[in-house]
Tab-separated table of C-alpha atoms in Angstrom:
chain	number	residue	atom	x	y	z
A	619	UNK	CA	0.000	0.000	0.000
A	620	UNK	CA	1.436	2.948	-1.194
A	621	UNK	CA	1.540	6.867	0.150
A	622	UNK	CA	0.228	8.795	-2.934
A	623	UNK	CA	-0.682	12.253	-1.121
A	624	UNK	CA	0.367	13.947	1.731
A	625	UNK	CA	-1.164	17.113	3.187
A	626	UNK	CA	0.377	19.184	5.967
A	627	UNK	CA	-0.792	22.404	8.029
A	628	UNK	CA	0.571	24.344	10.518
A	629	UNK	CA	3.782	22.186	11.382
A	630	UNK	CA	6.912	24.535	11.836
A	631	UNK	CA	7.677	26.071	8.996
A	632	UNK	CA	5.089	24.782	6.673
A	633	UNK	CA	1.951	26.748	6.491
A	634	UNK	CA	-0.103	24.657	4.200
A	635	UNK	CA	0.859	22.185	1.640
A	636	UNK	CA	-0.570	19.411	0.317
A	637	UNK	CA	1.281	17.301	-2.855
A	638	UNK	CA	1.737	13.620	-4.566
A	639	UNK	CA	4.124	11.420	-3.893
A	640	UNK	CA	5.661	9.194	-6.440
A	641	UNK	CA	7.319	5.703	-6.002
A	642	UNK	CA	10.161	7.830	-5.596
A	643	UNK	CA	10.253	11.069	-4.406
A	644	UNK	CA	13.341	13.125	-4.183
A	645	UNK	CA	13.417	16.364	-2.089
A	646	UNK	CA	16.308	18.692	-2.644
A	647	UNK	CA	16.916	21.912	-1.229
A	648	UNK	CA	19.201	24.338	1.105
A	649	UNK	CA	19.438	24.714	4.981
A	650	UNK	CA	16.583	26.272	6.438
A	651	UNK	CA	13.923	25.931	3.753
A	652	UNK	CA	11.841	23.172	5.928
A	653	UNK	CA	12.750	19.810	4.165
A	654	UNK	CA	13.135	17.942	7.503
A	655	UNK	CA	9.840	19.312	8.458
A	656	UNK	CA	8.480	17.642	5.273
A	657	UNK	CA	10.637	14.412	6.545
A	658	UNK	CA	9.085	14.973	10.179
A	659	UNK	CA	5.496	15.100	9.291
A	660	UNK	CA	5.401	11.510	7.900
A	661	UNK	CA	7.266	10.627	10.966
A	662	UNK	CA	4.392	11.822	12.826
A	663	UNK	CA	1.773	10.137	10.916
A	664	UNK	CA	3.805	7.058	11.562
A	665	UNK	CA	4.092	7.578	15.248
A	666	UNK	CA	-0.038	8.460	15.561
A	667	UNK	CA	-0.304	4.378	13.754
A	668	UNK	CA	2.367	3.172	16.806
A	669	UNK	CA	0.063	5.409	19.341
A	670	UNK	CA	3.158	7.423	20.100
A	671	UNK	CA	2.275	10.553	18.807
A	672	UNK	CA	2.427	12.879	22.222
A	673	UNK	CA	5.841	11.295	22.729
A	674	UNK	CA	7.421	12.400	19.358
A	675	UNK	CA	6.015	15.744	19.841
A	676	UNK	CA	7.242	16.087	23.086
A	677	UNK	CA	10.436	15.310	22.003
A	678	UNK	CA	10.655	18.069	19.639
A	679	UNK	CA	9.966	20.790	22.482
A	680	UNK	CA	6.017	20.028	22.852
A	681	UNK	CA	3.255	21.854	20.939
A	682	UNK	CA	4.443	25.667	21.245
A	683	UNK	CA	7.709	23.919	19.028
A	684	UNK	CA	5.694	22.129	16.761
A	685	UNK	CA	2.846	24.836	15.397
A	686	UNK	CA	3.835	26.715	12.502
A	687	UNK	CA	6.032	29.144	13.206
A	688	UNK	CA	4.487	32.161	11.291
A	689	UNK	CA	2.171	34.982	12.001
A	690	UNK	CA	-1.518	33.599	12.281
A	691	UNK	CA	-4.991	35.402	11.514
A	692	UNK	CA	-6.377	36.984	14.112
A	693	UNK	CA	-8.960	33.970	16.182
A	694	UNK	CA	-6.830	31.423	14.294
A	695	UNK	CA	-6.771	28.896	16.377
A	696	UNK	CA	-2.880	26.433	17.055
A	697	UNK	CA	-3.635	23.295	14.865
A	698	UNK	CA	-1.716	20.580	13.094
A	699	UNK	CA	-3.440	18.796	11.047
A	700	UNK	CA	-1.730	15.846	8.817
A	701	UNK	CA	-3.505	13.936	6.230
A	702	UNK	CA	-1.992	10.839	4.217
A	703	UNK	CA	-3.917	9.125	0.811
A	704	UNK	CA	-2.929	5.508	0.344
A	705	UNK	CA	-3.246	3.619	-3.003
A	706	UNK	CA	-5.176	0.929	-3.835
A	707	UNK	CA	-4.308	-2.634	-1.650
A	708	UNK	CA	-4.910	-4.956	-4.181
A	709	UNK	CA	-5.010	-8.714	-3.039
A	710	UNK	CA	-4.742	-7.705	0.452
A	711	UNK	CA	-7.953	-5.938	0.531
A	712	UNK	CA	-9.540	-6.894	3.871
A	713	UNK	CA	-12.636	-9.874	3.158
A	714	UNK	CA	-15.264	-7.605	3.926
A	715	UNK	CA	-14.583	-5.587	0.933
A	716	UNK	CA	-15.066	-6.853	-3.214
A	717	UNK	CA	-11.528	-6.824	-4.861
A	718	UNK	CA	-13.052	-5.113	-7.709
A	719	UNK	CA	-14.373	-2.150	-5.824
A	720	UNK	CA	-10.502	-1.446	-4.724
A	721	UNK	CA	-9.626	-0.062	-1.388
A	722	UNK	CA	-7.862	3.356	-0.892
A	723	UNK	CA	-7.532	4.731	2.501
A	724	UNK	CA	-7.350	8.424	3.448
A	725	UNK	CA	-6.190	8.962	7.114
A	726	UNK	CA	-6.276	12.633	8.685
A	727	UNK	CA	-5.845	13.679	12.036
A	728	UNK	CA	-5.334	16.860	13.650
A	729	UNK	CA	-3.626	18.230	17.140
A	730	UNK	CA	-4.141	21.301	19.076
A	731	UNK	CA	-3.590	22.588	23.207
A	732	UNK	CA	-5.015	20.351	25.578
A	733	UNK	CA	-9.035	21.583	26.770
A	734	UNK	CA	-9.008	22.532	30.740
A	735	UNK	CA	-10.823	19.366	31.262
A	736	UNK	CA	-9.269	17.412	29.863
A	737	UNK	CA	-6.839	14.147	30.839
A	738	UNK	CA	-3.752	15.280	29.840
A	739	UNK	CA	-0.578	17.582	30.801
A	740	UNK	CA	-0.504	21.309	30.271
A	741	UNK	CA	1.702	21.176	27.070
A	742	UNK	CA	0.710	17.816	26.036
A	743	UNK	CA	-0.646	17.130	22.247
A	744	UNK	CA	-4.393	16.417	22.342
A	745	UNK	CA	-5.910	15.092	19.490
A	746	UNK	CA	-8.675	16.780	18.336
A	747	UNK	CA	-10.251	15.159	15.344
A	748	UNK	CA	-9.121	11.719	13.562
A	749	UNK	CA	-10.453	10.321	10.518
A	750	UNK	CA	-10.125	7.032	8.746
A	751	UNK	CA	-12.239	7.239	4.905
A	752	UNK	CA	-11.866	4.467	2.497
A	753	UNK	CA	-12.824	4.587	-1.158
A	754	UNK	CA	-14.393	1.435	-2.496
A	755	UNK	CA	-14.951	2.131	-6.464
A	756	UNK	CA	-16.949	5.532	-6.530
A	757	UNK	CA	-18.143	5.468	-2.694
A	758	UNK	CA	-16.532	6.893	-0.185
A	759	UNK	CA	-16.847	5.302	3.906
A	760	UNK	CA	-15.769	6.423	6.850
A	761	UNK	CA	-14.454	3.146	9.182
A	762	UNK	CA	-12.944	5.925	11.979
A	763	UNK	CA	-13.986	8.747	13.380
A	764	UNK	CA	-12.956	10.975	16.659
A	765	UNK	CA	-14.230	14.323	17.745
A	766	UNK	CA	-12.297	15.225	21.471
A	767	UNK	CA	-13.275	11.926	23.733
A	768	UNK	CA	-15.598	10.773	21.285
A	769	UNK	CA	-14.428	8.098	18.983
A	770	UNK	CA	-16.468	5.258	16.796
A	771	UNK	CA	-15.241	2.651	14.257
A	772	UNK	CA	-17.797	0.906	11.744
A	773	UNK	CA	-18.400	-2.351	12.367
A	774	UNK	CA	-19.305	-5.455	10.174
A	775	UNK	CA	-22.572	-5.076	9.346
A	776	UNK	CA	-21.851	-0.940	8.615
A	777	UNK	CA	-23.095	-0.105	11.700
A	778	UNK	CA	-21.844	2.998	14.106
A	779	UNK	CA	-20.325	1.748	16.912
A	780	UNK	CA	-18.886	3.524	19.475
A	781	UNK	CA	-15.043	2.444	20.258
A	782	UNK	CA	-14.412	0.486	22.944
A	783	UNK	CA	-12.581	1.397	25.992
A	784	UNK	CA	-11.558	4.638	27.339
A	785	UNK	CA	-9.573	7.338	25.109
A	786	UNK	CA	-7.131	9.331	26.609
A	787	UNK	CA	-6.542	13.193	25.231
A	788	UNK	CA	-3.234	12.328	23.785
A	789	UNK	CA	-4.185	8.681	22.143
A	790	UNK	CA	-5.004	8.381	18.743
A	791	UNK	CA	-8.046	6.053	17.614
A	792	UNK	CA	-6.305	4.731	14.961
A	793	UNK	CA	-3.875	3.110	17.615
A	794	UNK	CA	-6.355	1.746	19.656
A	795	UNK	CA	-9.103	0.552	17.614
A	796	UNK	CA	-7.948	-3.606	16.916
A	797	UNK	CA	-10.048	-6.225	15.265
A	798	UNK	CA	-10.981	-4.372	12.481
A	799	UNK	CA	-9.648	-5.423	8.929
A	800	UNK	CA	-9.694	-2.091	6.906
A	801	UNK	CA	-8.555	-0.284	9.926
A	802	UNK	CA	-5.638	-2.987	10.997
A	803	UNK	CA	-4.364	-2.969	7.479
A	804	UNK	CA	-4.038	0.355	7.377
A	805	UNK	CA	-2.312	1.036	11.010
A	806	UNK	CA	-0.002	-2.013	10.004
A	807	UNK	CA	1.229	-0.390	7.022
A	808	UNK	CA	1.652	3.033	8.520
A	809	UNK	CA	3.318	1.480	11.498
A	810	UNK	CA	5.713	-0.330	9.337
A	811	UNK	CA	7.261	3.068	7.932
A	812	UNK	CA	10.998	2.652	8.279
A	813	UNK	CA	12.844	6.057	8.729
A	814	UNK	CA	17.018	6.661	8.496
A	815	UNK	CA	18.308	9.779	9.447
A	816	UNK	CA	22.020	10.075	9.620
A	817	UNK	CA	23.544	6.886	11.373
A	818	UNK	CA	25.694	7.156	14.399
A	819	UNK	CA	29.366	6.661	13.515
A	820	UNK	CA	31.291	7.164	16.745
A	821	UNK	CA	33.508	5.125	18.485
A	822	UNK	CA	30.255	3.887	20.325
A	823	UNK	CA	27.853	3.750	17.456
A	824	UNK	CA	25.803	0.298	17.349
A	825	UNK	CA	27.039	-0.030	13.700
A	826	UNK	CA	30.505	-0.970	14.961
A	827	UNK	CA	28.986	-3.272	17.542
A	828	UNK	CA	28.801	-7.151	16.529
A	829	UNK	CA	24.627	-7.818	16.317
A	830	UNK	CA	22.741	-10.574	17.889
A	831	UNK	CA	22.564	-13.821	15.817
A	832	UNK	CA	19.242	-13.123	15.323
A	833	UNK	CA	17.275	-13.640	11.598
A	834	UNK	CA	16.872	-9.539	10.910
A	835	UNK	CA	14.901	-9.213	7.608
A	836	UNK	CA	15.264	-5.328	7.954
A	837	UNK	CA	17.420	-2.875	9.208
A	838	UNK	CA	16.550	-0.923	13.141
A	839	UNK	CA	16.558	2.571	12.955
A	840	UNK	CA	19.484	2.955	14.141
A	841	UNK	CA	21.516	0.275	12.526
A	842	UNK	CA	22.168	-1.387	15.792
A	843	UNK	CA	21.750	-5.079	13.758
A	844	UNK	CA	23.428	-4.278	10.297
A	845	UNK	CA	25.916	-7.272	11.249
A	846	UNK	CA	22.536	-9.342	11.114
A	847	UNK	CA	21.258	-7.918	8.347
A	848	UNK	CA	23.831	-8.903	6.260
A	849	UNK	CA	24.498	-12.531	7.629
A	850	UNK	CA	20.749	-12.621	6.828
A	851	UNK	CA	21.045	-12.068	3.400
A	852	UNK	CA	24.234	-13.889	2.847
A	853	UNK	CA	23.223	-17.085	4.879
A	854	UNK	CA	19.608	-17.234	5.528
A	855	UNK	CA	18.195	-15.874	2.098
A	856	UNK	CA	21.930	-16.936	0.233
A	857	UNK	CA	21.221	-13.950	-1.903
A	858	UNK	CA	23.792	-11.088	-1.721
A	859	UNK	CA	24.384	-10.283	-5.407
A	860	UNK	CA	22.529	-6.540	-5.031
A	861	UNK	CA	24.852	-6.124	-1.803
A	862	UNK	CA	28.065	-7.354	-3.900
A	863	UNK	CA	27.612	-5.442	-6.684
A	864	UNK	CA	26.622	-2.074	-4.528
A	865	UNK	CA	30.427	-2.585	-2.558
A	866	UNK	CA	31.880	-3.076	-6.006
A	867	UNK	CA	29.882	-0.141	-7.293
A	868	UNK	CA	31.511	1.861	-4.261
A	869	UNK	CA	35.021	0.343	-3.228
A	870	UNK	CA	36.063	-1.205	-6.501
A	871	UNK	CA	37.976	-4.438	-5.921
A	872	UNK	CA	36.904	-4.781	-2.247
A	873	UNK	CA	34.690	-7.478	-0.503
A	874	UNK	CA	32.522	-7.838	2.265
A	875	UNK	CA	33.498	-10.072	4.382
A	876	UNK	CA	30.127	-11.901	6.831
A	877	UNK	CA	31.017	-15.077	8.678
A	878	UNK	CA	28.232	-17.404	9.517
A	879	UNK	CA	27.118	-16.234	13.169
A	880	UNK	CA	27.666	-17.991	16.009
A	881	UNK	CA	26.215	-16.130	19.352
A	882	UNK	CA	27.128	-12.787	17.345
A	883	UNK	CA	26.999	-11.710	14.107
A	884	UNK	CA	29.771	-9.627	12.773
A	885	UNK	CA	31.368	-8.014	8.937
A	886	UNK	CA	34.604	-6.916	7.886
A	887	UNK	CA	35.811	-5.128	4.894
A	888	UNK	CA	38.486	-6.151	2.874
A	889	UNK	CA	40.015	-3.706	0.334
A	890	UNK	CA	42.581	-4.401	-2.601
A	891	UNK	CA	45.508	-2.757	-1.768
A	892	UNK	CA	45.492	-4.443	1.649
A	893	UNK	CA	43.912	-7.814	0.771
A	894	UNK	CA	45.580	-9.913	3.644
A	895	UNK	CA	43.717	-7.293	6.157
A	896	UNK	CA	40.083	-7.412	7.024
A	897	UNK	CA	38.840	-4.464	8.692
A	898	UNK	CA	36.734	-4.875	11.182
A	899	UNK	CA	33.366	-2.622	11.653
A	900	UNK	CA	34.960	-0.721	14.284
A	901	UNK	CA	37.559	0.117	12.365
A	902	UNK	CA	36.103	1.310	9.111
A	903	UNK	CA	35.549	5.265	8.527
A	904	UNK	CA	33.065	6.748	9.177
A	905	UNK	CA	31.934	8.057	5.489
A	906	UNK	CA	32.227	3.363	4.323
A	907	UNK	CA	30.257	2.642	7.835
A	908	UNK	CA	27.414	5.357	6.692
A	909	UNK	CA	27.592	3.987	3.432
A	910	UNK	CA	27.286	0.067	4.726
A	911	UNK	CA	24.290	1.101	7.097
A	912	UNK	CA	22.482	2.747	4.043
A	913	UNK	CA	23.014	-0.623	1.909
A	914	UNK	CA	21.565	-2.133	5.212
A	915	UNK	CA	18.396	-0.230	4.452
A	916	UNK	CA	18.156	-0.325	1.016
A	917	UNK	CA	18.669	-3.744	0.307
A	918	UNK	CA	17.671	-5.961	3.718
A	919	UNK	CA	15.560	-8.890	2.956
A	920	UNK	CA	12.100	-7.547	3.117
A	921	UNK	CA	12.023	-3.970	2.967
A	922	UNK	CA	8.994	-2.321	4.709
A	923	UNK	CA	6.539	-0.350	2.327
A	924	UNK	CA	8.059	3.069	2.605
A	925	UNK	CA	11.788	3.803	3.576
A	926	UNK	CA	12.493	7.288	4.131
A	927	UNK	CA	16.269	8.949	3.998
A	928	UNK	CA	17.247	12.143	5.602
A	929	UNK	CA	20.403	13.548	4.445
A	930	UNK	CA	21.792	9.834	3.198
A	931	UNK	CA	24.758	11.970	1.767
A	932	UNK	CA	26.553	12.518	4.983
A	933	UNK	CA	29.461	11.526	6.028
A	934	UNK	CA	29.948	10.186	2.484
A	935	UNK	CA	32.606	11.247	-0.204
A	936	UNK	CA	31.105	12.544	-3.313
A	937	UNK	CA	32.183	9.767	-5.275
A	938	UNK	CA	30.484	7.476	-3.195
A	939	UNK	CA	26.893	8.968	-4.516
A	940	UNK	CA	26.504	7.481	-7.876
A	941	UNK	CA	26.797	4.057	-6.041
A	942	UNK	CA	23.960	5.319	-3.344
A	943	UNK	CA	22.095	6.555	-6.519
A	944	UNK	CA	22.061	2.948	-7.935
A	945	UNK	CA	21.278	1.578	-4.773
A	946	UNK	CA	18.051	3.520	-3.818
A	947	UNK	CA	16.944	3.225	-7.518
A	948	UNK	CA	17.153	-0.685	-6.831
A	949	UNK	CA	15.102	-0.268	-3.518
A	950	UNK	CA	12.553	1.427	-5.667
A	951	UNK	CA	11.925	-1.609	-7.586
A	952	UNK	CA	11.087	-3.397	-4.449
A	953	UNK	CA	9.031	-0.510	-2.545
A	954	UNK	CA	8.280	2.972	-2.020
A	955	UNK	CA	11.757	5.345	-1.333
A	956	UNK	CA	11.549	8.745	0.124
A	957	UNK	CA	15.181	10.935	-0.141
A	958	UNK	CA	15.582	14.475	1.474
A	959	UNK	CA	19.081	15.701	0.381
A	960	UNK	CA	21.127	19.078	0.214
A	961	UNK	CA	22.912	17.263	-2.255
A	962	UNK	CA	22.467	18.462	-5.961
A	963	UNK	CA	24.738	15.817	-6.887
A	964	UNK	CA	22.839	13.178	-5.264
A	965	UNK	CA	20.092	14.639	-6.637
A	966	UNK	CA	21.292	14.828	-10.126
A	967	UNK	CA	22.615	10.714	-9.859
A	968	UNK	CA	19.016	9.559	-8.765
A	969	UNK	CA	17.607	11.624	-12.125
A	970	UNK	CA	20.493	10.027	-14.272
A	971	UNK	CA	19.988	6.377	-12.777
A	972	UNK	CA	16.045	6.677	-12.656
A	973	UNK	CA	14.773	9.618	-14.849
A	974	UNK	CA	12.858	11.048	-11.688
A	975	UNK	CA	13.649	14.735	-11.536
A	976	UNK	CA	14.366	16.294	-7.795
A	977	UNK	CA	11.492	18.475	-6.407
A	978	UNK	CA	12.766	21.561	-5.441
A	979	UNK	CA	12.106	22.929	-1.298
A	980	UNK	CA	12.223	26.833	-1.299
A	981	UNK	CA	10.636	29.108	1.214
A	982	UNK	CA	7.871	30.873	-0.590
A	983	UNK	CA	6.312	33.779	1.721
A	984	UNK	CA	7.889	32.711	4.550
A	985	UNK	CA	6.685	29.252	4.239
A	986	UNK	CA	8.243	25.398	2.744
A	987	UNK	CA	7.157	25.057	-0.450
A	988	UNK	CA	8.085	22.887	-3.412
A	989	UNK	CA	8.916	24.277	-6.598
A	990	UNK	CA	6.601	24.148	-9.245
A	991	UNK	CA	3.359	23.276	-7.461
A	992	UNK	CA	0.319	24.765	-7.973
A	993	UNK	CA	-1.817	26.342	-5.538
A	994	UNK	CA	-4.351	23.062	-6.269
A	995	UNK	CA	-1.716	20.545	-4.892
A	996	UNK	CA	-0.049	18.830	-8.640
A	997	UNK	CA	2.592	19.667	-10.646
A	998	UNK	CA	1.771	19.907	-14.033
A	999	UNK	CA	4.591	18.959	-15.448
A	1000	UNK	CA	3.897	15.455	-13.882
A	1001	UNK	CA	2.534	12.970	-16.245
């Protein structure tokens, strides 16, 4: 199930936006213009599916840090309100629904300040309205639906039913409401979201820790099981050829080196002009660890339905981005890749390798924008 459109008001510095995503979508832009914000936002429609929204917001300095930044109407009330279209599920549509009438979610929720009544902290996000529609041929139904406390979920037989158990201010419905096929299958594949933002390379960093000899079929967040990643692929699925020919594509002439695990899993480079001398992960530089973790998440053994990169350019040497180009282009094949990069070169490899042309993030009016879109929400130079 694919993201197709995302819509996004009054989160830091965007105002209002609302766009298309393509199978992959490549944001490009300089510091300050708001493309993390754009990053951000489907990290928060991810956490409202894991019922961990208040927490991520919290974490960026609560609501007052969150709102959009700019000057407001006078009565305008402090909302965010995010709002995700998914494409069609195919042969996973849930039983209760004819494969032939399709089955395209549209999830929306917004957040504002706590009411004095209510169950939460001073600061704390409170969701005010949630919405789960699905489109089944040319009808539209709602399956979700919050106001404040109030939530209900259609059952069944179509009928209204009021959620059970007790909402608290900060919870989302969409979180909470289980047993439901059109409503599970669209929480799962929210939830499953996988989001890299600039690995850890330190002395400490998991990446140059050995990994649990544990089956990992993707990569954590924070890399802490790459070891396992790739002993998956290279013993459990015996099908490394992607991850071989990316390390040629990168380090011409060198090898990765995976033993089978024992109690730990563990890798080691070994480069031509020292080929007697594996190099252990924790002794690899920084800009070859980055670039390992990334193959990690490009090319693990089941890739989740939406990987999202942050700045996958640091740490790396420019020559190292054609590879990461070729890479991401054949993660694309396999699912749905989202890259935010200050790199124009970057930017310009993923157009050469895949023919998809960078959208451009500006600051139009004091607000994120992208380049080119219309005031309706398309580009119409898209096909």
């Amino acid at each position: 199930m694919s993201l197709t459109d995302i819509e996004i008001v009054g989160y830091r510095s965007v105002r209002a936006i609302r766009f298309p995503v393509r199978r992959l979508s490549v944001l490009v832009g300089g510091n300050g213009v708001g493309k993390t914000n754009l990053y951000r936002a489907l990290e928060l429609v991810h956490a409202a599916a894991l019922g961990t929204l208040a927490e991520e917001i919290a974490r960026e300095g609560g609501l007052a840090s969150a709102f959009w930044a700019g000057e407001r109407k006078v009565g305008d009330q402090s909302r965010l309100t995010l709002k995700v279209k998914l494409d069609d599920i195919g042969e996973d549509v849930p039983a209760t629904y004819e494969a032939e009438l399709g089955f395209a979610p549209q999830y929306e929720l917004e957040v504002g300040f706590r009411m004095p009544t209510a169950a939460a902290f001073l600061l704390e996000a409170q969701i005010k309205r949630e919405a789960l529609t699905i489109r089944m041929g040319r009808r539209e139904v709602t399956v979700l639906e919050r106001k404040g406390s109030a939530a209900w979920i259609r059952d069944a037989q179509g009928r209204r039913v009021e959620l059970p158990g007790t909402l608290l201010a900060s919870e989302t419905a969409l979180a909470n409401a289980r047993g439901f096929p059109e409503i599970d299958a669209v929480r799962q594949t929210l939830a499953a979201w996988r989001f890299y933002h600039s690995f850890r390379t330190d002395v400490e960093s998991p990446l140059r820790r050995p990994s649990l000899a544990v089956t990992s079929p993707l990569l954590n967040a924070n890399g802490s099981n790459l070891a396992a990643v790739f002993a998956t692929l290279r013993h459990i699925r015996e099908d490394s050829v992607d991850l071989d020919a990316a390390i040629e594509n990168a380090f011409p002439g060198a090898s990765l080196d995976v033993p089978m695990p024992d109690q730990d899993a563990t890798f080691s480079m070994t480069f031509p002009d020292l080929p007697k001398r594996p190099f252990a992960a924790r002794e690899l530089s920084d800009g070859t660890l980055q670039f390992l973790a990334l193959l990690g998440a490009l090319l693990s053994y089941r890739l989740p339905p939406l990987v999202a990169l942050n700045e996958p350019e640091t740490s790396l040497h420019p020559s190292l981005l054609p590879a990461l180009a070729k890479t991401i282009a054949r993660a694309a094949e396999r699912t749905q890749v989202w890259v935010v990069t200050h790199s124009r070169e970057l930017a310009d490899a993923l157009a050469a390798e895949t023919g998809v042309l960078a959208r451009e993030v500006v600051r139009r009016d004091g607000a994120t924008w992208l380049e080119g879109l219309s005031p309706l929400g398309i580009f119409p130079d898209d096909d």
